[in-house]
Amino acid sequence: MESLSNRLGRHHRECDALFADAESAVARADWSLACVRFGAFRAELEGHFAAEESLLFPRFEAVTGITEGPTRVMRSEHAAMREALARVADALARQDADDFAGEGETLFILLQQHNMKEESVLYPMCDLRLGAEAATLGERMEHMVEEVRI
C-alpha cells in the first residue's frame, strides 16, 4: 500500500503540471483554453485542500493532540493560497497576461513553500503517527479529490 507521503506528494506534482498547462495557454494568448486549464487546476487544488482539512488534519490532531502546530500553519497557508487563486482567476477573467504572470508567480511560490513543508514535515509525521491508517486516509483523500473532477 502506498504511503500517504508518496500519494500526496505525487498529487502536488500533478497540481503543478495543471498550473503549468494554464500558464502555457496564457503565454499563447489562448484565453479559452487557459480558462479550462486553470479551472481544472483550481478544482484539483481545492479538492486537495478540502481533503486535507476535512480528513487528514482532524485525524492527525485527534491522534497526536497537536492542534496549534503544523495543521494550523497549513490551514493558514491554504487561506492565503485561496486568496492568491482568486487574484489569478481575476487576471485571467480580464485576459491580463502580465497580471496573470505576476499573481501566478506569487501563487506558485506559496505553493512550493507549502508543499515543501507538507512533504518534509507534516506528511512524514502523519505516516509515523497514524501508522497503517495513514495509507487508508491517503486513499480516502484521493477518492474525495476524484469526486471533485467529476
mmCIF file of N, CA and C in Angstrom, residues 27-150:
data_model
loop_
_atom_site.group_PDB
_atom_site.id
_atom_site.type_symbol
_atom_site.label_atom_id
_atom_site.label_comp_id
_atom_site.label_asym_id
_atom_site.label_seq_id
_atom_site.Cartn_x
_atom_site.Cartn_y
_atom_site.Cartn_z
ATOM 1 N N ALA A 27 0.394 32.149 -22.124
ATOM 2 C CA ALA A 27 1.542 32.614 -22.907
ATOM 3 C C ALA A 27 1.238 32.631 -24.400
ATOM 4 N N ARG A 28 0.357 31.730 -24.838
ATOM 5 C CA ARG A 28 -0.044 31.690 -26.243
ATOM 6 C C ARG A 28 -1.279 32.559 -26.507
ATOM 7 N N ALA A 29 -1.757 33.236 -25.467
ATOM 8 C CA ALA A 29 -2.978 34.060 -25.539
ATOM 9 C C ALA A 29 -4.188 33.235 -25.970
ATOM 10 N N ASP A 30 -4.187 31.978 -25.587
ATOM 11 C CA ASP A 30 -5.336 31.109 -25.821
ATOM 12 C C ASP A 30 -6.192 31.163 -24.555
ATOM 13 N N TRP A 31 -6.980 32.214 -24.454
ATOM 14 C CA TRP A 31 -7.705 32.515 -23.226
ATOM 15 C C TRP A 31 -8.768 31.467 -22.905
ATOM 16 N N SER A 32 -9.388 30.935 -23.902
ATOM 17 C CA SER A 32 -10.408 29.908 -23.681
ATOM 18 C C SER A 32 -9.782 28.661 -23.051
ATOM 19 N N LEU A 33 -8.695 28.203 -23.644
ATOM 20 C CA LEU A 33 -8.000 27.039 -23.099
ATOM 21 C C LEU A 33 -7.423 27.354 -21.724
ATOM 22 N N ALA A 34 -6.904 28.551 -21.553
ATOM 23 C CA ALA A 34 -6.346 28.945 -20.254
ATOM 24 C C ALA A 34 -7.414 28.855 -19.165
ATOM 25 N N CYS A 35 -8.616 29.285 -19.486
ATOM 26 C CA CYS A 35 -9.711 29.210 -18.506
ATOM 27 C C CYS A 35 -10.027 27.760 -18.144
ATOM 28 N N VAL A 36 -10.047 26.904 -19.140
ATOM 29 C CA VAL A 36 -10.316 25.484 -18.896
ATOM 30 C C VAL A 36 -9.199 24.878 -18.041
ATOM 31 N N ARG A 37 -7.960 25.132 -18.422
ATOM 32 C CA ARG A 37 -6.814 24.563 -17.700
ATOM 33 C C ARG A 37 -6.726 25.103 -16.267
ATOM 34 N N PHE A 38 -6.939 26.413 -16.128
ATOM 35 C CA PHE A 38 -6.886 26.982 -14.785
ATOM 36 C C PHE A 38 -8.046 26.456 -13.939
ATOM 37 N N GLY A 39 -9.206 26.303 -14.543
ATOM 38 C CA GLY A 39 -10.345 25.739 -13.816
ATOM 39 C C GLY A 39 -10.059 24.339 -13.311
ATOM 40 N N ALA A 40 -9.405 23.531 -14.142
ATOM 41 C CA ALA A 40 -9.046 22.170 -13.727
ATOM 42 C C ALA A 40 -8.039 22.213 -12.581
ATOM 43 N N PHE A 41 -7.049 23.083 -12.706
ATOM 44 C CA PHE A 41 -6.048 23.235 -11.642
ATOM 45 C C PHE A 41 -6.706 23.674 -10.340
ATOM 46 N N ARG A 42 -7.546 24.695 -10.430
ATOM 47 C CA ARG A 42 -8.177 25.239 -9.229
ATOM 48 C C ARG A 42 -9.061 24.194 -8.548
ATOM 49 N N ALA A 43 -9.837 23.460 -9.325
ATOM 50 C CA ALA A 43 -10.700 22.430 -8.755
ATOM 51 C C ALA A 43 -9.870 21.334 -8.079
ATOM 52 N N GLU A 44 -8.792 20.942 -8.728
ATOM 53 C CA GLU A 44 -7.924 19.904 -8.171
ATOM 54 C C GLU A 44 -7.279 20.378 -6.866
ATOM 55 N N LEU A 45 -6.795 21.601 -6.872
ATOM 56 C CA LEU A 45 -6.148 22.147 -5.673
ATOM 57 C C LEU A 45 -7.151 22.321 -4.545
ATOM 58 N N GLU A 46 -8.326 22.848 -4.861
ATOM 59 C CA GLU A 46 -9.364 23.000 -3.827
ATOM 60 C C GLU A 46 -9.777 21.640 -3.282
ATOM 61 N N GLY A 47 -9.854 20.636 -4.146
ATOM 62 C CA GLY A 47 -10.155 19.288 -3.673
ATOM 63 C C GLY A 47 -9.082 18.761 -2.733
ATOM 64 N N HIS A 48 -7.831 19.051 -3.069
ATOM 65 C CA HIS A 48 -6.700 18.648 -2.223
ATOM 66 C C HIS A 48 -6.802 19.320 -0.850
ATOM 67 N N PHE A 49 -7.037 20.633 -0.861
ATOM 68 C CA PHE A 49 -7.176 21.367 0.403
ATOM 69 C C PHE A 49 -8.335 20.809 1.232
ATOM 70 N N ALA A 50 -9.472 20.604 0.576
ATOM 71 C CA ALA A 50 -10.658 20.114 1.284
ATOM 72 C C ALA A 50 -10.407 18.738 1.902
ATOM 73 N N ALA A 51 -9.727 17.868 1.171
ATOM 74 C CA ALA A 51 -9.424 16.537 1.695
ATOM 75 C C ALA A 51 -8.505 16.622 2.911
ATOM 76 N N GLU A 52 -7.514 17.485 2.829
ATOM 77 C CA GLU A 52 -6.623 17.653 3.982
ATOM 78 C C GLU A 52 -7.389 18.214 5.178
ATOM 79 N N GLU A 53 -8.176 19.247 4.928
ATOM 80 C CA GLU A 53 -8.859 19.941 6.018
ATOM 81 C C GLU A 53 -9.981 19.119 6.654
ATOM 82 N N SER A 54 -10.626 18.263 5.873
ATOM 83 C CA SER A 54 -11.748 17.505 6.427
ATOM 84 C C SER A 54 -11.371 16.098 6.889
ATOM 85 N N LEU A 55 -10.301 15.543 6.350
ATOM 86 C CA LEU A 55 -9.915 14.178 6.714
ATOM 87 C C LEU A 55 -8.578 14.098 7.445
ATOM 88 N N LEU A 56 -7.529 14.579 6.795
ATOM 89 C CA LEU A 56 -6.181 14.375 7.329
ATOM 90 C C LEU A 56 -5.908 15.194 8.591
ATOM 91 N N PHE A 57 -6.128 16.489 8.504
ATOM 92 C CA PHE A 57 -5.781 17.346 9.639
ATOM 93 C C PHE A 57 -6.547 16.961 10.912
ATOM 94 N N PRO A 58 -7.876 16.781 10.833
ATOM 95 C CA PRO A 58 -8.584 16.400 12.062
ATOM 96 C C PRO A 58 -8.106 15.074 12.652
ATOM 97 N N ARG A 59 -7.786 14.113 11.775
ATOM 98 C CA ARG A 59 -7.331 12.821 12.284
ATOM 99 C C ARG A 59 -5.958 12.952 12.932
ATOM 100 N N PHE A 60 -5.063 13.701 12.282
ATOM 101 C CA PHE A 60 -3.741 13.934 12.858
ATOM 102 C C PHE A 60 -3.870 14.599 14.230
ATOM 103 N N GLU A 61 -4.723 15.604 14.310
ATOM 104 C CA GLU A 61 -4.918 16.326 15.575
ATOM 105 C C GLU A 61 -5.507 15.414 16.649
ATOM 106 N N ALA A 62 -6.448 14.549 16.262
ATOM 107 C CA ALA A 62 -7.064 13.643 17.227
ATOM 108 C C ALA A 62 -6.057 12.640 17.783
ATOM 109 N N VAL A 63 -5.192 12.139 16.911
ATOM 110 C CA VAL A 63 -4.225 11.126 17.338
ATOM 111 C C VAL A 63 -3.086 11.738 18.144
ATOM 112 N N THR A 64 -2.614 12.901 17.730
ATOM 113 C CA THR A 64 -1.437 13.491 18.380
ATOM 114 C C THR A 64 -1.779 14.476 19.497
ATOM 115 N N GLY A 65 -2.973 15.051 19.442
ATOM 116 C CA GLY A 65 -3.325 16.099 20.392
ATOM 117 C C GLY A 65 -2.725 17.442 20.026
ATOM 118 N N ILE A 66 -2.047 17.512 18.903
ATOM 119 C CA ILE A 66 -1.397 18.745 18.451
ATOM 120 C C ILE A 66 -2.372 19.506 17.557
ATOM 121 N N THR A 67 -2.881 20.628 18.064
ATOM 122 C CA THR A 67 -3.818 21.438 17.272
ATOM 123 C C THR A 67 -3.255 22.809 16.917
ATOM 124 N N GLU A 68 -2.192 23.196 17.565
ATOM 125 C CA GLU A 68 -1.600 24.520 17.322
ATOM 126 C C GLU A 68 -0.268 24.412 16.595
ATOM 127 N N GLY A 69 -0.053 23.300 15.930
ATOM 128 C CA GLY A 69 1.215 23.057 15.248
ATOM 129 C C GLY A 69 1.094 23.128 13.745
ATOM 130 N N PRO A 70 1.598 22.101 13.065
ATOM 131 C CA PRO A 70 1.676 22.149 11.603
ATOM 132 C C PRO A 70 0.320 22.264 10.903
ATOM 133 N N THR A 71 -0.718 21.651 11.454
ATOM 134 C CA THR A 71 -2.014 21.729 10.776
ATOM 135 C C THR A 71 -2.581 23.144 10.822
ATOM 136 N N ARG A 72 -2.322 23.840 11.883
ATOM 137 C CA ARG A 72 -2.785 25.237 11.962
ATOM 138 C C ARG A 72 -2.070 26.087 10.903
ATOM 139 N N VAL A 73 -0.771 25.884 10.772
ATOM 140 C CA VAL A 73 0.012 26.598 9.759
ATOM 141 C C VAL A 73 -0.499 26.258 8.361
ATOM 142 N N MET A 74 -0.764 24.977 8.109
ATOM 143 C CA MET A 74 -1.229 24.551 6.786
ATOM 144 C C MET A 74 -2.584 25.175 6.452
ATOM 145 N N ARG A 75 -3.488 25.225 7.418
ATOM 146 C CA ARG A 75 -4.797 25.856 7.174
ATOM 147 C C ARG A 75 -4.634 27.335 6.839
ATOM 148 N N SER A 76 -3.751 27.999 7.543
ATOM 149 C CA SER A 76 -3.493 29.415 7.287
ATOM 150 C C SER A 76 -2.927 29.614 5.880
ATOM 151 N N GLU A 77 -2.031 28.742 5.496
ATOM 152 C CA GLU A 77 -1.451 28.829 4.154
ATOM 153 C C GLU A 77 -2.481 28.498 3.078
ATOM 154 N N HIS A 78 -3.382 27.572 3.366
ATOM 155 C CA HIS A 78 -4.455 27.282 2.416
ATOM 156 C C HIS A 78 -5.283 28.549 2.174
ATOM 157 N N ALA A 79 -5.580 29.269 3.248
ATOM 158 C CA ALA A 79 -6.369 30.501 3.109
ATOM 159 C C ALA A 79 -5.625 31.519 2.242
ATOM 160 N N ALA A 80 -4.332 31.664 2.459
ATOM 161 C CA ALA A 80 -3.533 32.606 1.658
ATOM 162 C C ALA A 80 -3.510 32.181 0.190
ATOM 163 N N MET A 81 -3.423 30.881 -0.059
ATOM 164 C CA MET A 81 -3.400 30.410 -1.444
ATOM 165 C C MET A 81 -4.762 30.551 -2.105
ATOM 166 N N ARG A 82 -5.831 30.412 -1.338
ATOM 167 C CA ARG A 82 -7.169 30.654 -1.905
ATOM 168 C C ARG A 82 -7.307 32.113 -2.339
ATOM 169 N N GLU A 83 -6.769 33.016 -1.555
ATOM 170 C CA GLU A 83 -6.793 34.434 -1.934
ATOM 171 C C GLU A 83 -5.974 34.661 -3.202
ATOM 172 N N ALA A 84 -4.817 34.022 -3.277
ATOM 173 C CA ALA A 84 -3.979 34.144 -4.474
ATOM 174 C C ALA A 84 -4.676 33.530 -5.689
ATOM 175 N N LEU A 85 -5.355 32.406 -5.497
ATOM 176 C CA LEU A 85 -6.116 31.792 -6.585
ATOM 177 C C LEU A 85 -7.164 32.766 -7.134
ATOM 178 N N ALA A 86 -7.828 33.475 -6.240
ATOM 179 C CA ALA A 86 -8.850 34.438 -6.665
ATOM 180 C C ALA A 86 -8.228 35.565 -7.487
ATOM 181 N N ARG A 87 -7.050 36.016 -7.083
ATOM 182 C CA ARG A 87 -6.377 37.081 -7.842
ATOM 183 C C ARG A 87 -5.936 36.598 -9.222
ATOM 184 N N VAL A 88 -5.449 35.372 -9.291
ATOM 185 C CA VAL A 88 -5.052 34.798 -10.582
ATOM 186 C C VAL A 88 -6.290 34.642 -11.468
ATOM 187 N N ALA A 89 -7.381 34.150 -10.898
ATOM 188 C CA ALA A 89 -8.623 33.979 -11.662
ATOM 189 C C ALA A 89 -9.126 35.322 -12.178
ATOM 190 N N ASP A 90 -8.993 36.362 -11.377
ATOM 191 C CA ASP A 90 -9.421 37.697 -11.808
ATOM 192 C C ASP A 90 -8.572 38.170 -12.991
ATOM 193 N N ALA A 91 -7.277 37.990 -12.913
ATOM 194 C CA ALA A 91 -6.398 38.379 -14.024
ATOM 195 C C ALA A 91 -6.756 37.604 -15.284
ATOM 196 N N LEU A 92 -7.066 36.337 -15.116
ATOM 197 C CA LEU A 92 -7.454 35.510 -16.250
ATOM 198 C C LEU A 92 -8.764 36.010 -16.858
ATOM 199 N N ALA A 93 -9.727 36.333 -16.011
ATOM 200 C CA ALA A 93 -11.016 36.829 -16.499
ATOM 201 C C ALA A 93 -10.852 38.140 -17.274
ATOM 202 N N ARG A 94 -9.884 38.936 -16.866
ATOM 203 C CA ARG A 94 -9.617 40.207 -17.554
ATOM 204 C C ARG A 94 -8.679 40.029 -18.741
ATOM 205 N N GLN A 95 -8.233 38.818 -18.961
ATOM 206 C CA GLN A 95 -7.271 38.492 -20.017
ATOM 207 C C GLN A 95 -6.040 39.397 -19.945
ATOM 208 N N ASP A 96 -5.546 39.552 -18.733
ATOM 209 C CA ASP A 96 -4.366 40.380 -18.469
ATOM 210 C C ASP A 96 -3.175 39.443 -18.239
ATOM 211 N N ALA A 97 -2.403 39.228 -19.281
ATOM 212 C CA ALA A 97 -1.293 38.278 -19.218
ATOM 213 C C ALA A 97 -0.231 38.700 -18.208
ATOM 214 N N ASP A 98 0.047 39.992 -18.132
ATOM 215 C CA ASP A 98 1.066 40.459 -17.185
ATOM 216 C C ASP A 98 0.621 40.243 -15.745
ATOM 217 N N ASP A 99 -0.623 40.583 -15.455
ATOM 218 C CA ASP A 99 -1.155 40.397 -14.107
ATOM 219 C C ASP A 99 -1.241 38.907 -13.776
ATOM 220 N N PHE A 100 -1.655 38.108 -14.757
ATOM 221 C CA PHE A 100 -1.711 36.663 -14.552
ATOM 222 C C PHE A 100 -0.321 36.138 -14.193
ATOM 223 N N ALA A 101 0.681 36.584 -14.924
ATOM 224 C CA ALA A 101 2.048 36.115 -14.664
ATOM 225 C C ALA A 101 2.517 36.520 -13.271
ATOM 226 N N GLY A 102 2.270 37.765 -12.897
ATOM 227 C CA GLY A 102 2.709 38.236 -11.580
ATOM 228 C C GLY A 102 1.992 37.531 -10.441
ATOM 229 N N GLU A 103 0.667 37.475 -10.536
ATOM 230 C CA GLU A 103 -0.103 36.801 -9.480
ATOM 231 C C GLU A 103 0.165 35.301 -9.505
ATOM 232 N N GLY A 104 0.358 34.755 -10.703
ATOM 233 C CA GLY A 104 0.676 33.335 -10.820
ATOM 234 C C GLY A 104 2.014 32.987 -10.182
ATOM 235 N N GLU A 105 2.982 33.883 -10.340
ATOM 236 C CA GLU A 105 4.283 33.642 -9.710
ATOM 237 C C GLU A 105 4.158 33.635 -8.192
ATOM 238 N N THR A 106 3.382 34.584 -7.671
ATOM 239 C CA THR A 106 3.152 34.624 -6.226
ATOM 240 C C THR A 106 2.504 33.326 -5.757
ATOM 241 N N LEU A 107 1.476 32.893 -6.470
ATOM 242 C CA LEU A 107 0.792 31.653 -6.109
ATOM 243 C C LEU A 107 1.753 30.469 -6.181
ATOM 244 N N PHE A 108 2.542 30.398 -7.233
ATOM 245 C CA PHE A 108 3.470 29.283 -7.400
ATOM 246 C C PHE A 108 4.481 29.225 -6.252
ATOM 247 N N ILE A 109 4.997 30.378 -5.849
ATOM 248 C CA ILE A 109 5.945 30.418 -4.726
ATOM 249 C C ILE A 109 5.276 29.942 -3.441
ATOM 250 N N LEU A 110 4.061 30.438 -3.188
ATOM 251 C CA LEU A 110 3.322 29.995 -1.999
ATOM 252 C C LEU A 110 3.114 28.482 -2.026
ATOM 253 N N LEU A 111 2.725 27.968 -3.183
ATOM 254 C CA LEU A 111 2.503 26.527 -3.320
ATOM 255 C C LEU A 111 3.772 25.723 -3.061
ATOM 256 N N GLN A 112 4.869 26.162 -3.644
ATOM 257 C CA GLN A 112 6.113 25.404 -3.494
ATOM 258 C C GLN A 112 6.593 25.397 -2.047
ATOM 259 N N GLN A 113 6.498 26.541 -1.380
ATOM 260 C CA GLN A 113 6.901 26.599 0.029
ATOM 261 C C GLN A 113 5.994 25.716 0.885
ATOM 262 N N HIS A 114 4.707 25.791 0.607
ATOM 263 C CA HIS A 114 3.722 24.999 1.344
ATOM 264 C C HIS A 114 3.958 23.501 1.124
ATOM 265 N N ASN A 115 4.115 23.117 -0.128
ATOM 266 C CA ASN A 115 4.312 21.707 -0.444
ATOM 267 C C ASN A 115 5.574 21.155 0.206
ATOM 268 N N MET A 116 6.616 21.965 0.232
ATOM 269 C CA MET A 116 7.858 21.524 0.856
ATOM 270 C C MET A 116 7.628 21.236 2.346
ATOM 271 N N LYS A 117 6.886 22.097 3.028
ATOM 272 C CA LYS A 117 6.601 21.873 4.455
ATOM 273 C C LYS A 117 5.773 20.610 4.651
ATOM 274 N N GLU A 118 4.763 20.433 3.807
ATOM 275 C CA GLU A 118 3.938 19.243 3.958
ATOM 276 C C GLU A 118 4.741 17.984 3.689
ATOM 277 N N GLU A 119 5.510 17.997 2.609
ATOM 278 C CA GLU A 119 6.224 16.790 2.201
ATOM 279 C C GLU A 119 7.411 16.465 3.106
ATOM 280 N N SER A 120 8.010 17.476 3.719
ATOM 281 C CA SER A 120 9.182 17.197 4.556
ATOM 282 C C SER A 120 8.855 17.139 6.053
ATOM 283 N N VAL A 121 7.706 17.678 6.458
ATOM 284 C CA VAL A 121 7.369 17.694 7.881
ATOM 285 C C VAL A 121 6.048 16.984 8.167
ATOM 286 N N LEU A 122 4.945 17.544 7.672
ATOM 287 C CA LEU A 122 3.630 17.039 8.063
ATOM 288 C C LEU A 122 3.348 15.623 7.571
ATOM 289 N N TYR A 123 3.535 15.363 6.295
ATOM 290 C CA TYR A 123 3.210 14.033 5.785
ATOM 291 C C TYR A 123 4.041 12.938 6.441
ATOM 292 N N PRO A 124 5.363 13.130 6.606
ATOM 293 C CA PRO A 124 6.115 12.087 7.325
ATOM 294 C C PRO A 124 5.629 11.899 8.770
ATOM 295 N N MET A 125 5.234 13.010 9.417
ATOM 296 C CA MET A 125 4.674 12.890 10.772
ATOM 297 C C MET A 125 3.393 12.067 10.744
ATOM 298 N N CYS A 126 2.573 12.293 9.732
ATOM 299 C CA CYS A 126 1.327 11.533 9.601
ATOM 300 C C CYS A 126 1.621 10.058 9.368
ATOM 301 N N ASP A 127 2.554 9.770 8.473
ATOM 302 C CA ASP A 127 2.914 8.372 8.227
ATOM 303 C C ASP A 127 3.378 7.700 9.511
ATOM 304 N N LEU A 128 4.162 8.420 10.286
ATOM 305 C CA LEU A 128 4.702 7.860 11.524
ATOM 306 C C LEU A 128 3.631 7.713 12.596
ATOM 307 N N ARG A 129 2.899 8.770 12.842
ATOM 308 C CA ARG A 129 1.960 8.783 13.968
ATOM 309 C C ARG A 129 0.644 8.058 13.683
ATOM 310 N N LEU A 130 0.237 8.029 12.423
ATOM 311 C CA LEU A 130 -1.029 7.388 12.092
ATOM 312 C C LEU A 130 -0.858 5.932 11.683
ATOM 313 N N GLY A 131 0.381 5.527 11.456
ATOM 314 C CA GLY A 131 0.667 4.132 11.110
ATOM 315 C C GLY A 131 -0.068 3.685 9.854
ATOM 316 N N ALA A 132 -0.621 2.479 9.902
ATOM 317 C CA ALA A 132 -1.318 1.911 8.739
ATOM 318 C C ALA A 132 -2.519 2.752 8.335
ATOM 319 N N GLU A 133 -3.099 3.464 9.267
ATOM 320 C CA GLU A 133 -4.247 4.317 8.973
ATOM 321 C C GLU A 133 -3.885 5.432 7.979
ATOM 322 N N ALA A 134 -2.618 5.837 7.963
ATOM 323 C CA ALA A 134 -2.189 6.919 7.062
ATOM 324 C C ALA A 134 -2.423 6.548 5.605
ATOM 325 N N ALA A 135 -2.082 5.337 5.232
ATOM 326 C CA ALA A 135 -2.272 4.905 3.845
ATOM 327 C C ALA A 135 -3.752 4.857 3.498
ATOM 328 N N THR A 136 -4.572 4.384 4.416
ATOM 329 C CA THR A 136 -6.017 4.338 4.196
ATOM 330 C C THR A 136 -6.577 5.743 4.048
ATOM 331 N N LEU A 137 -6.107 6.653 4.882
ATOM 332 C CA LEU A 137 -6.538 8.050 4.768
ATOM 333 C C LEU A 137 -6.140 8.624 3.416
ATOM 334 N N GLY A 138 -4.937 8.297 2.965
ATOM 335 C CA GLY A 138 -4.477 8.758 1.659
ATOM 336 C C GLY A 138 -5.406 8.295 0.547
ATOM 337 N N GLU A 139 -5.853 7.046 0.634
ATOM 338 C CA GLU A 139 -6.797 6.521 -0.361
ATOM 339 C C GLU A 139 -8.121 7.273 -0.304
ATOM 340 N N ARG A 140 -8.622 7.487 0.898
ATOM 341 C CA ARG A 140 -9.900 8.218 1.055
ATOM 342 C C ARG A 140 -9.778 9.632 0.514
ATOM 343 N N MET A 141 -8.641 10.264 0.762
ATOM 344 C CA MET A 141 -8.431 11.624 0.268
ATOM 345 C C MET A 141 -8.397 11.641 -1.255
ATOM 346 N N GLU A 142 -7.731 10.650 -1.847
ATOM 347 C CA GLU A 142 -7.656 10.562 -3.297
ATOM 348 C C GLU A 142 -9.051 10.399 -3.904
ATOM 349 N N HIS A 143 -9.879 9.584 -3.286
ATOM 350 C CA HIS A 143 -11.246 9.395 -3.768
ATOM 351 C C HIS A 143 -12.055 10.689 -3.640
ATOM 352 N N MET A 144 -11.824 11.414 -2.573
ATOM 353 C CA MET A 144 -12.524 12.678 -2.379
ATOM 354 C C MET A 144 -12.159 13.673 -3.489
ATOM 355 N N VAL A 145 -10.882 13.748 -3.830
ATOM 356 C CA VAL A 145 -10.429 14.641 -4.891
ATOM 357 C C VAL A 145 -10.988 14.179 -6.236
ATOM 358 N N GLU A 146 -11.042 12.883 -6.452
ATOM 359 C CA GLU A 146 -11.608 12.343 -7.702
ATOM 360 C C GLU A 146 -13.054 12.779 -7.883
ATOM 361 N N GLU A 147 -13.801 12.839 -6.793
ATOM 362 C CA GLU A 147 -15.201 13.262 -6.868
ATOM 363 C C GLU A 147 -15.312 14.704 -7.349
ATOM 364 N N VAL A 148 -14.331 15.533 -7.047
ATOM 365 C CA VAL A 148 -14.328 16.919 -7.496
ATOM 366 C C VAL A 148 -14.168 16.980 -9.012
ATOM 367 N N ARG A 149 -13.413 16.047 -9.556
ATOM 368 C CA ARG A 149 -13.146 16.034 -11.011
ATOM 369 C C ARG A 149 -14.402 15.716 -11.820
ATOM 370 N N ILE A 150 -15.309 14.977 -11.234
ATOM 371 C CA ILE A 150 -16.494 14.506 -11.979
ATOM 372 C C ILE A 150 -17.482 15.628 -12.209
#
